[in-house]
Amino acid sequence: MNLLGDIRSHLAEVASDPAGKALDPRLLEKFDGQVTESISETDRDTLIHQLAELLPTLQQDPSPATTLIEILVRPASYTFARVLDIDPPVDFAAGLKALFPSINLVTLSLLEKAKFKSSDAGIVAGKPEIVAALIELWLSTPDTAVASKAHSVLLGLLTAGERRKEAATTTSQDRPEHYEQSLMWRRVFRDKDIYDSIFRICSLTNAGQDGQLGKRDKTVAQARLLDLLVKIDCESIRRPLIAEVESRYGVKDGGLMEFAALKMVDYKDDVLMHMTLIDFFADLLKPEHSMVETRDFASYQLASKSHEDADLRGSHTRTLSYYLDATKHSSLDSTYLYGRSANYLATYCSYHPAHFLSFQPVVDSTVARLSEVLRKITPGQWAQGLTPKHDLHVLASLPRQALLPTPTSASPLFLLSARPPNEGALQTLAA
């Protein structure tokens, strides 16, 4: 193949003068995924080895070379065993710590190959310097593409070899209680230094100190942690794992989940992170986002007998209050949190109707709030489609029992406009 020969010759020229000879992006871009499907595995390995030798010596933007490596290793047939055979050996830790995002991305692509077999993930887990660098990169990088890739790789390694099935076919054998026994899981959550790094990077107590992220970057790290915890939520991260670490950050008996849900976020002074936290709480209510075999409202509250029950009940009540009693909050909070709170309430009603109905004051407040809002909508607003979408979402999610008229109040359904017809109102009635 002439193209393969041209590329190998070009890479040899760059290798002979890595400071003076520039990579030719146009030439390397010609070697796309379609071409890589047609080359022999021997040629694939030879080219990867050539690129691996070149990368450490480059004194220029390495992205054309790293992109080519990513294309070459993309096929499923290129396993982690073959990654380990690359000569010179891949220095994963150095690649994850590199300042070039392109180096980070290609290293992550190579590391990702380990997620398909638990034995390969175990090899990675046996290298604490790699896992530590992966955690640091995932939480600290300012590059969103790198962070997203690192998240995917970490999640894959934590659940390696046991890909989650669709809810209809998931069995108890696929639940994370099995993941918790994996070497990778134990490395992340049982290695004191690595476990501590998660708390250290995300905690605001050391923001701006020497070697630590500033507050803004820490809030980004916090959002990334919340995103992962929703996907790996299980008993293991809801109980104490390393008390020496957890106690330094005010955690008593709720583990990493207590830290993330109750200690980490400065919700009083950071409305954007408060929005993220409410979304996190809402996602925790959804069984499809959990790796816990059963998800009732008590399990959402982390641990029914733990000390933080009162704090969690307080968080639940506070989160609902931004919708049910918005006037008690600042105009800024009401503006940004009203819709988030409404979505949380709608999720709560949809997935835990019995628990919702068991608290009559909350039921009454919800019906009263809906009635108050809907009474203010004029026929002209209904006609123009100016509907309160957040309130209609709550109304559509309420258990039917909560919508029955009572001697003291009519059902808010009676306040929906049928004439003039309104799409939002009709969809709510049809829900």
CSV table of C-alpha atoms in Angstrom, one decimal:
chain,number,residue,atom,x,y,z
A,1,MET,CA,0.0,0.0,0.0
A,2,ASN,CA,1.6,3.2,-1.2
A,3,LEU,CA,-0.1,5.4,1.4
A,4,LEU,CA,1.3,3.2,4.2
A,5,GLY,CA,4.8,3.4,2.7
A,6,ASP,CA,4.5,7.2,2.4
A,7,ILE,CA,3.4,7.6,6.0
A,8,ARG,CA,6.1,5.3,7.4
A,9,SER,CA,8.8,7.2,5.4
A,10,HIS,CA,7.4,10.5,6.6
A,11,LEU,CA,7.4,9.4,10.2
A,12,ALA,CA,11.0,8.2,9.8
A,13,GLU,CA,12.0,11.6,8.5
A,14,VAL,CA,10.3,13.3,11.5
A,15,ALA,CA,12.0,10.9,13.9
A,16,SER,CA,15.4,11.8,12.4
A,17,ASP,CA,14.7,15.5,13.1
A,18,PRO,CA,11.9,15.8,15.6
A,19,ALA,CA,12.6,19.5,16.3
A,20,GLY,CA,12.9,20.6,12.7
A,21,LYS,CA,10.7,18.3,10.6
A,22,ALA,CA,7.0,19.0,11.1
A,23,LEU,CA,4.4,16.3,10.9
A,24,ASP,CA,2.2,16.5,7.8
A,25,PRO,CA,-1.4,16.5,9.1
A,26,ARG,CA,-2.9,16.1,5.6
A,27,LEU,CA,-0.9,13.0,4.9
A,28,LEU,CA,-1.7,11.4,8.2
A,29,GLU,CA,-5.4,12.3,7.9
A,30,LYS,CA,-5.6,10.3,4.7
A,31,PHE,CA,-5.1,7.2,6.8
A,32,ASP,CA,-8.6,7.1,8.1
A,33,GLY,CA,-10.7,4.4,9.7
A,34,GLN,CA,-11.6,2.9,6.3
A,35,VAL,CA,-8.0,2.5,5.4
A,36,THR,CA,-7.1,0.9,8.7
A,37,GLU,CA,-9.7,-1.8,8.2
A,38,SER,CA,-7.9,-3.0,5.1
A,39,ILE,CA,-4.3,-3.2,6.4
A,40,SER,CA,-2.8,-6.3,7.8
A,41,GLU,CA,-2.5,-6.7,11.6
A,42,THR,CA,1.3,-6.9,11.1
A,43,ASP,CA,1.3,-3.5,9.3
A,44,ARG,CA,-1.0,-2.1,12.0
A,45,ASP,CA,1.4,-3.2,14.8
A,46,THR,CA,4.5,-2.0,12.9
A,47,LEU,CA,3.0,1.5,12.4
A,48,ILE,CA,1.8,1.8,16.0
A,49,HIS,CA,5.3,0.8,17.3
A,50,GLN,CA,6.8,3.4,15.0
A,51,LEU,CA,4.5,6.1,16.3
A,52,ALA,CA,5.1,5.0,19.9
A,53,GLU,CA,8.9,5.5,19.3
A,54,LEU,CA,8.3,8.9,17.8
A,55,LEU,CA,5.9,10.4,20.4
A,56,PRO,CA,8.4,10.9,23.3
A,57,THR,CA,10.9,12.7,21.0
A,58,LEU,CA,8.4,15.1,19.4
A,59,GLN,CA,9.0,18.8,20.0
A,60,GLN,CA,5.8,20.0,18.3
A,61,ASP,CA,2.0,19.5,18.5
A,62,PRO,CA,1.6,15.7,18.6
A,63,SER,CA,-2.1,15.6,17.8
A,64,PRO,CA,-1.7,14.4,14.1
A,65,ALA,CA,0.3,11.4,15.4
A,66,THR,CA,-2.0,10.7,18.4
A,67,THR,CA,-5.1,10.9,16.2
A,68,LEU,CA,-3.6,8.3,13.9
A,69,ILE,CA,-2.8,6.0,16.9
A,70,GLU,CA,-6.5,6.3,18.0
A,71,ILE,CA,-7.7,5.3,14.6
A,72,LEU,CA,-5.3,2.4,14.4
A,73,VAL,CA,-6.3,0.9,17.8
A,74,ARG,CA,-10.1,1.6,17.4
A,75,PRO,CA,-11.1,-1.9,16.1
A,76,ALA,CA,-12.4,-4.2,18.7
A,77,SER,CA,-9.9,-6.8,17.6
A,78,TYR,CA,-7.1,-4.6,19.0
A,79,THR,CA,-7.2,-5.8,22.6
A,80,PHE,CA,-5.5,-4.6,25.8
A,81,ALA,CA,-3.0,-7.5,25.4
A,82,ARG,CA,-1.8,-6.0,22.2
A,83,VAL,CA,-1.6,-2.6,23.8
A,84,LEU,CA,0.7,-4.1,26.4
A,85,ASP,CA,2.9,-5.4,23.6
A,86,ILE,CA,3.5,-2.0,22.1
A,87,ASP,CA,7.3,-1.3,22.0
A,88,PRO,CA,8.4,0.9,23.7
A,89,PRO,CA,5.9,0.1,26.4
A,90,VAL,CA,3.1,2.7,26.9
A,91,ASP,CA,3.8,4.8,30.0
A,92,PHE,CA,0.1,5.3,31.0
A,93,ALA,CA,0.8,7.4,34.0
A,94,ALA,CA,3.0,9.8,32.1
A,95,GLY,CA,0.4,10.0,29.3
A,96,LEU,CA,-2.4,10.8,31.7
A,97,LYS,CA,-0.2,13.5,33.3
A,98,ALA,CA,0.9,15.1,30.0
A,99,LEU,CA,0.0,18.7,29.3
A,100,PHE,CA,-1.2,18.0,25.8
A,101,PRO,CA,-4.9,17.0,25.7
A,102,SER,CA,-4.1,14.9,22.6
A,103,ILE,CA,-1.6,12.8,24.6
A,104,ASN,CA,-4.2,12.4,27.3
A,105,LEU,CA,-6.8,11.3,24.8
A,106,VAL,CA,-4.7,8.7,23.1
A,107,THR,CA,-3.6,7.3,26.4
A,108,LEU,CA,-7.2,7.0,27.5
A,109,SER,CA,-8.1,5.3,24.3
A,110,LEU,CA,-5.4,2.7,24.9
A,111,LEU,CA,-6.3,2.3,28.6
A,112,GLU,CA,-10.0,1.9,27.6
A,113,LYS,CA,-9.2,-1.4,26.0
A,114,ALA,CA,-8.9,-2.9,29.5
A,115,LYS,CA,-12.6,-2.3,30.3
A,116,PHE,CA,-13.8,-5.3,28.3
A,117,LYS,CA,-12.3,-8.0,30.5
A,118,SER,CA,-12.1,-8.0,34.2
A,119,SER,CA,-8.7,-9.6,34.1
A,120,ASP,CA,-7.4,-6.6,32.0
A,121,ALA,CA,-9.0,-4.1,34.4
A,122,GLY,CA,-7.3,-6.0,37.2
A,123,ILE,CA,-3.9,-5.4,35.5
A,124,VAL,CA,-4.7,-1.7,35.5
A,125,ALA,CA,-5.8,-1.9,39.2
A,126,GLY,CA,-2.4,-3.4,40.0
A,127,LYS,CA,-0.7,-0.2,39.0
A,128,PRO,CA,-1.8,2.4,41.6
A,129,GLU,CA,0.2,5.2,39.8
A,130,ILE,CA,-2.0,4.7,36.7
A,131,VAL,CA,-5.3,4.7,38.7
A,132,ALA,CA,-4.2,7.8,40.7
A,133,ALA,CA,-3.3,9.6,37.5
A,134,LEU,CA,-6.6,8.7,35.9
A,135,ILE,CA,-8.6,10.0,38.9
A,136,GLU,CA,-6.5,13.2,38.9
A,137,LEU,CA,-7.0,13.8,35.2
A,138,TRP,CA,-10.8,13.1,35.3
A,139,LEU,CA,-11.4,15.5,38.1
A,140,SER,CA,-8.9,18.2,37.4
A,141,THR,CA,-8.4,18.6,33.6
A,142,PRO,CA,-9.8,21.9,32.1
A,143,ASP,CA,-10.4,20.1,28.8
A,144,THR,CA,-14.0,18.8,28.7
A,145,ALA,CA,-13.3,16.2,26.0
A,146,VAL,CA,-10.5,14.7,28.1
A,147,ALA,CA,-12.7,14.8,31.2
A,148,SER,CA,-15.6,13.0,29.4
A,149,LYS,CA,-13.2,10.4,28.0
A,150,ALA,CA,-11.6,9.8,31.4
A,151,HIS,CA,-15.1,9.5,33.0
A,152,SER,CA,-16.0,6.8,30.4
A,153,VAL,CA,-12.8,4.9,31.0
A,154,LEU,CA,-13.0,5.0,34.8
A,155,LEU,CA,-16.7,3.9,34.7
A,156,GLY,CA,-15.8,1.1,32.2
A,157,LEU,CA,-12.9,-0.1,34.4
A,158,LEU,CA,-15.1,-0.1,37.5
A,159,THR,CA,-17.7,-2.3,35.8
A,160,ALA,CA,-15.3,-4.2,33.6
A,161,GLY,CA,-16.4,-7.5,32.2
A,162,GLU,CA,-19.9,-7.2,33.4
A,163,ARG,CA,-21.6,-4.7,31.1
A,164,ARG,CA,-24.9,-3.6,32.4
A,165,LYS,CA,-27.9,-5.0,30.5
A,166,GLU,CA,-31.2,-3.4,29.8
A,167,ALA,CA,-33.5,-3.2,32.8
A,168,ALA,CA,-35.8,-6.0,31.4
A,169,THR,CA,-32.9,-8.5,31.3
A,170,THR,CA,-30.9,-7.4,34.2
A,171,THR,CA,-30.5,-10.0,37.0
A,172,SER,CA,-29.0,-9.9,40.4
A,173,GLN,CA,-25.8,-11.3,38.9
A,174,ASP,CA,-25.3,-8.0,37.1
A,175,ARG,CA,-25.7,-5.8,40.1
A,176,PRO,CA,-22.7,-3.8,41.5
A,177,GLU,CA,-22.4,-6.0,44.6
A,178,HIS,CA,-20.3,-8.1,42.2
A,179,TYR,CA,-18.3,-5.0,41.0
A,180,GLU,CA,-17.5,-4.2,44.6
A,181,GLN,CA,-15.3,-7.3,44.7
A,182,SER,CA,-13.3,-6.3,41.7
A,183,LEU,CA,-9.7,-5.3,41.9
A,184,MET,CA,-10.4,-1.9,40.3
A,185,TRP,CA,-13.2,-1.1,42.7
A,186,ARG,CA,-11.0,-1.9,45.6
A,187,ARG,CA,-8.2,0.1,44.2
A,188,VAL,CA,-10.3,3.2,43.8
A,189,PHE,CA,-12.3,2.9,47.1
A,190,ARG,CA,-10.0,1.0,49.4
A,191,ASP,CA,-6.6,2.5,48.5
A,192,LYS,CA,-6.2,5.3,51.1
A,193,ASP,CA,-4.2,7.7,48.9
A,194,ILE,CA,-6.4,7.3,45.8
A,195,TYR,CA,-9.7,7.5,47.9
A,196,ASP,CA,-8.4,10.6,49.7
A,197,SER,CA,-7.5,12.2,46.3
A,198,ILE,CA,-11.2,12.2,45.4
A,199,PHE,CA,-12.1,14.1,48.6
A,200,ARG,CA,-9.1,16.4,48.4
A,201,ILE,CA,-9.7,17.5,44.8
A,202,CYS,CA,-13.5,18.1,45.3
A,203,SER,CA,-13.4,19.6,48.8
A,204,LEU,CA,-13.7,23.4,49.0
A,205,THR,CA,-11.9,23.5,52.4
A,206,ASN,CA,-8.5,23.7,50.6
A,207,ALA,CA,-9.5,25.7,47.6
A,208,GLY,CA,-6.7,27.9,46.3
A,209,GLN,CA,-4.1,26.5,48.6
A,210,ASP,CA,-0.7,25.5,47.2
A,211,GLY,CA,-1.1,22.6,44.8
A,212,GLN,CA,-4.9,22.7,45.0
A,213,LEU,CA,-7.5,23.8,42.5
A,214,GLY,CA,-9.3,27.1,42.8
A,215,LYS,CA,-12.9,27.2,43.8
A,216,ARG,CA,-14.2,27.4,40.2
A,217,ASP,CA,-12.3,24.4,39.1
A,218,LYS,CA,-13.3,22.5,42.2
A,219,THR,CA,-17.0,23.0,41.4
A,220,VAL,CA,-16.3,21.5,38.0
A,221,ALA,CA,-14.7,18.5,39.7
A,222,GLN,CA,-17.7,18.3,42.0
A,223,ALA,CA,-20.1,18.1,39.1
A,224,ARG,CA,-18.0,15.3,37.5
A,225,LEU,CA,-18.0,13.3,40.8
A,226,LEU,CA,-21.8,13.7,41.1
A,227,ASP,CA,-22.2,12.5,37.5
A,228,LEU,CA,-20.2,9.3,38.2
A,229,LEU,CA,-21.8,8.6,41.6
A,230,VAL,CA,-25.3,8.4,40.0
A,231,LYS,CA,-24.1,5.7,37.7
A,232,ILE,CA,-22.3,3.6,40.3
A,233,ASP,CA,-24.6,4.2,43.3
A,234,CYS,CA,-24.6,1.2,45.6
A,235,GLU,CA,-24.2,0.2,49.2
A,236,SER,CA,-20.4,0.3,49.0
A,237,ILE,CA,-20.2,4.1,48.5
A,238,ARG,CA,-23.0,4.7,51.1
A,239,ARG,CA,-21.1,3.3,54.0
A,240,PRO,CA,-17.8,4.1,55.7
A,241,LEU,CA,-14.8,2.8,53.8
A,242,ILE,CA,-11.7,4.5,55.2
A,243,ALA,CA,-12.7,6.4,58.3
A,244,GLU,CA,-9.4,8.2,58.5
A,245,VAL,CA,-10.0,9.9,55.2
A,246,GLU,CA,-13.7,10.5,55.6
A,247,SER,CA,-13.5,12.1,59.0
A,248,ARG,CA,-11.1,14.7,57.7
A,249,TYR,CA,-13.9,16.0,55.5
A,250,GLY,CA,-16.7,15.9,58.1
A,251,VAL,CA,-18.1,12.5,57.0
A,252,LYS,CA,-19.4,10.3,59.8
A,253,ASP,CA,-21.1,7.1,58.5
A,254,GLY,CA,-22.4,7.7,55.0
A,255,GLY,CA,-19.1,7.3,53.0
A,256,LEU,CA,-18.4,9.0,49.7
A,257,MET,CA,-22.1,9.5,49.0
A,258,GLU,CA,-22.6,11.5,52.3
A,259,PHE,CA,-19.6,13.7,51.3
A,260,ALA,CA,-20.9,14.3,47.8
A,261,ALA,CA,-24.6,14.8,48.7
A,262,LEU,CA,-24.3,16.7,52.0
A,263,LYS,CA,-20.8,18.1,52.6
A,264,MET,CA,-19.2,18.9,49.4
A,265,VAL,CA,-21.3,21.5,47.6
A,266,ASP,CA,-21.6,25.1,48.8
A,267,TYR,CA,-25.3,25.3,47.8
A,268,LYS,CA,-25.9,28.5,49.8
A,269,ASP,CA,-23.5,30.7,47.8
A,270,ASP,CA,-23.2,28.8,44.5
A,271,VAL,CA,-26.6,28.6,42.7
A,272,LEU,CA,-25.2,26.8,39.7
A,273,MET,CA,-23.8,24.0,41.8
A,274,HIS,CA,-27.1,24.0,43.7
A,275,MET,CA,-28.9,23.4,40.4
A,276,THR,CA,-26.5,20.5,39.7
A,277,LEU,CA,-27.0,19.1,43.2
A,278,ILE,CA,-30.8,19.1,42.8
A,279,ASP,CA,-30.5,17.3,39.5
A,280,PHE,CA,-28.3,14.8,41.2
A,281,PHE,CA,-30.9,14.2,43.9
A,282,ALA,CA,-33.6,13.8,41.2
A,283,ASP,CA,-31.5,11.3,39.3
A,284,LEU,CA,-30.9,9.3,42.5
A,285,LEU,CA,-34.6,8.7,42.7
A,286,LYS,CA,-34.7,7.0,39.3
A,287,PRO,CA,-34.1,3.2,39.4
A,288,GLU,CA,-32.6,3.2,35.9
A,289,HIS,CA,-29.8,5.5,37.1
A,290,SER,CA,-29.0,3.2,40.0
A,291,MET,CA,-26.9,0.0,40.4
A,292,VAL,CA,-28.8,-0.8,43.5
A,293,GLU,CA,-31.0,-3.8,43.1
A,294,THR,CA,-34.1,-2.1,44.6
A,295,ARG,CA,-34.6,1.6,44.9
A,296,ASP,CA,-37.2,2.9,47.3
A,297,PHE,CA,-37.3,6.3,48.9
A,298,ALA,CA,-35.6,5.0,52.1
A,299,SER,CA,-32.7,3.8,50.0
A,300,TYR,CA,-32.5,7.2,48.4
A,301,GLN,CA,-31.9,8.6,51.8
A,302,LEU,CA,-28.5,6.8,51.8
A,303,ALA,CA,-28.9,4.7,55.0
A,304,SER,CA,-32.1,4.5,57.0
A,305,LYS,CA,-30.3,4.2,60.4
A,306,SER,CA,-27.4,6.5,59.8
A,307,HIS,CA,-26.9,9.9,61.5
A,308,GLU,CA,-27.4,11.8,58.4
A,309,ASP,CA,-31.1,10.9,58.1
A,310,ALA,CA,-32.0,14.3,59.5
A,311,ASP,CA,-29.7,16.1,57.1
A,312,LEU,CA,-31.2,14.2,54.2
A,313,ARG,CA,-34.7,14.8,55.2
A,314,GLY,CA,-33.7,18.4,55.5
A,315,SER,CA,-32.2,18.3,52.0
A,316,HIS,CA,-35.4,16.8,50.7
A,317,THR,CA,-37.6,19.4,52.3
A,318,ARG,CA,-35.3,22.2,51.3
A,319,THR,CA,-35.3,21.0,47.7
A,320,LEU,CA,-39.1,20.8,47.5
A,321,SER,CA,-39.4,24.3,49.1
A,322,TYR,CA,-37.9,26.1,46.0
A,323,TYR,CA,-41.1,25.0,44.2
A,324,LEU,CA,-43.7,24.7,47.0
A,325,ASP,CA,-42.7,27.9,48.8
A,326,ALA,CA,-40.6,29.9,46.4
A,327,THR,CA,-41.4,33.3,48.0
A,328,LYS,CA,-39.3,32.3,51.0
A,329,HIS,CA,-36.2,32.3,48.9
A,330,SER,CA,-34.2,35.0,47.2
A,331,SER,CA,-35.2,36.1,43.7
A,332,LEU,CA,-32.0,34.6,42.3
A,333,ASP,CA,-32.6,31.2,43.9
A,334,SER,CA,-36.2,31.2,42.8
A,335,THR,CA,-35.3,32.1,39.2
A,336,TYR,CA,-32.8,29.3,38.8
A,337,LEU,CA,-34.1,26.7,41.2
A,338,TYR,CA,-37.9,26.7,40.7
A,339,GLY,CA,-37.8,24.5,37.6
A,340,ARG,CA,-35.1,22.2,39.1
A,341,SER,CA,-37.2,21.8,42.2
A,342,ALA,CA,-40.4,21.2,40.2
A,343,ASN,CA,-38.5,18.4,38.2
A,344,TYR,CA,-37.4,16.9,41.5
A,345,LEU,CA,-40.9,16.9,42.8
A,346,ALA,CA,-42.2,15.4,39.6
A,347,THR,CA,-39.6,12.7,39.7
A,348,TYR,CA,-40.4,12.0,43.4
A,349,CYS,CA,-44.1,11.6,42.6
A,350,SER,CA,-43.5,9.5,39.5
A,351,TYR,CA,-41.2,6.9,41.1
A,352,HIS,CA,-42.3,7.0,44.8
A,353,PRO,CA,-46.1,7.8,44.7
A,354,ALA,CA,-46.8,5.9,47.9
A,355,HIS,CA,-44.2,7.8,49.9
A,356,PHE,CA,-45.4,11.1,48.5
A,357,LEU,CA,-49.0,10.3,49.5
A,358,SER,CA,-48.0,9.3,53.0
A,359,PHE,CA,-47.0,12.9,53.7
A,360,GLN,CA,-50.3,14.8,53.6
A,361,PRO,CA,-48.8,18.2,54.2
A,362,VAL,CA,-46.6,17.9,51.1
A,363,VAL,CA,-49.6,16.7,49.1
A,364,ASP,CA,-51.7,19.6,50.2
A,365,SER,CA,-48.9,22.1,49.6
A,366,THR,CA,-48.4,20.7,46.1
A,367,VAL,CA,-52.0,20.9,45.2
A,368,ALA,CA,-52.3,24.4,46.6
A,369,ARG,CA,-49.2,25.5,44.7
A,370,LEU,CA,-50.6,24.2,41.4
A,371,SER,CA,-54.0,25.8,42.0
A,372,GLU,CA,-52.4,29.1,42.8
A,373,VAL,CA,-50.3,29.1,39.6
A,374,LEU,CA,-53.0,27.9,37.3
A,375,ARG,CA,-55.6,30.4,38.5
A,376,LYS,CA,-53.3,33.2,37.4
A,377,ILE,CA,-53.1,32.0,33.8
A,378,THR,CA,-55.5,34.0,31.7
A,379,PRO,CA,-57.4,32.7,28.6
A,380,GLY,CA,-55.2,34.9,26.5
A,381,GLN,CA,-52.0,33.2,27.8
A,382,TRP,CA,-53.5,29.8,27.2
A,383,ALA,CA,-54.3,30.8,23.7
A,384,GLN,CA,-50.8,32.1,23.1
A,385,GLY,CA,-49.2,28.9,24.4
A,386,LEU,CA,-47.7,30.8,27.4
A,387,THR,CA,-48.1,27.9,29.8
A,388,PRO,CA,-46.3,27.1,33.1
A,389,LYS,CA,-44.4,24.1,31.8
A,390,HIS,CA,-42.7,23.2,35.1
A,391,ASP,CA,-46.1,23.3,36.9
A,392,LEU,CA,-47.7,21.2,34.2
A,393,HIS,CA,-44.9,18.7,34.6
A,394,VAL,CA,-45.6,18.4,38.3
A,395,LEU,CA,-49.4,18.1,37.6
A,396,ALA,CA,-48.9,15.3,35.1
A,397,SER,CA,-46.7,13.4,37.5
A,398,LEU,CA,-49.0,13.5,40.5
A,399,PRO,CA,-50.6,10.2,41.7
A,400,ARG,CA,-54.3,10.3,40.6
A,401,GLN,CA,-55.4,10.0,44.2
A,402,ALA,CA,-53.8,13.4,44.9
A,403,LEU,CA,-55.9,15.0,42.2
A,404,LEU,CA,-59.3,14.0,43.6
A,405,PRO,CA,-61.4,17.0,44.8
A,406,THR,CA,-61.9,17.3,48.5
A,407,PRO,CA,-64.5,19.2,50.6
A,408,THR,CA,-62.1,22.1,51.0
A,409,SER,CA,-60.4,22.2,47.6
A,410,ALA,CA,-61.1,21.5,43.9
A,411,SER,CA,-58.8,19.5,41.7
A,412,PRO,CA,-56.2,21.6,39.9
A,413,LEU,CA,-57.2,19.7,36.8
A,414,PHE,CA,-60.3,21.8,36.6
A,415,LEU,CA,-58.2,24.9,36.1
A,416,LEU,CA,-56.7,23.6,32.9
A,417,SER,CA,-58.0,25.3,29.8
A,418,ALA,CA,-59.7,23.2,27.1
A,419,ARG,CA,-60.9,26.3,25.2
A,420,PRO,CA,-59.0,27.9,23.8
A,421,PRO,CA,-57.1,24.6,23.2
A,422,ASN,CA,-53.6,24.5,24.5
A,423,GLU,CA,-51.0,21.8,23.7
A,424,GLY,CA,-49.5,21.8,27.2
A,425,ALA,CA,-52.8,21.5,28.9
A,426,LEU,CA,-54.0,18.7,26.6
A,427,GLN,CA,-50.8,16.8,27.1
A,428,THR,CA,-51.1,17.1,30.8
A,429,LEU,CA,-54.7,15.8,30.7
A,430,ALA,CA,-53.6,12.9,28.6
A,431,ALA,CA,-50.7,11.9,30.9
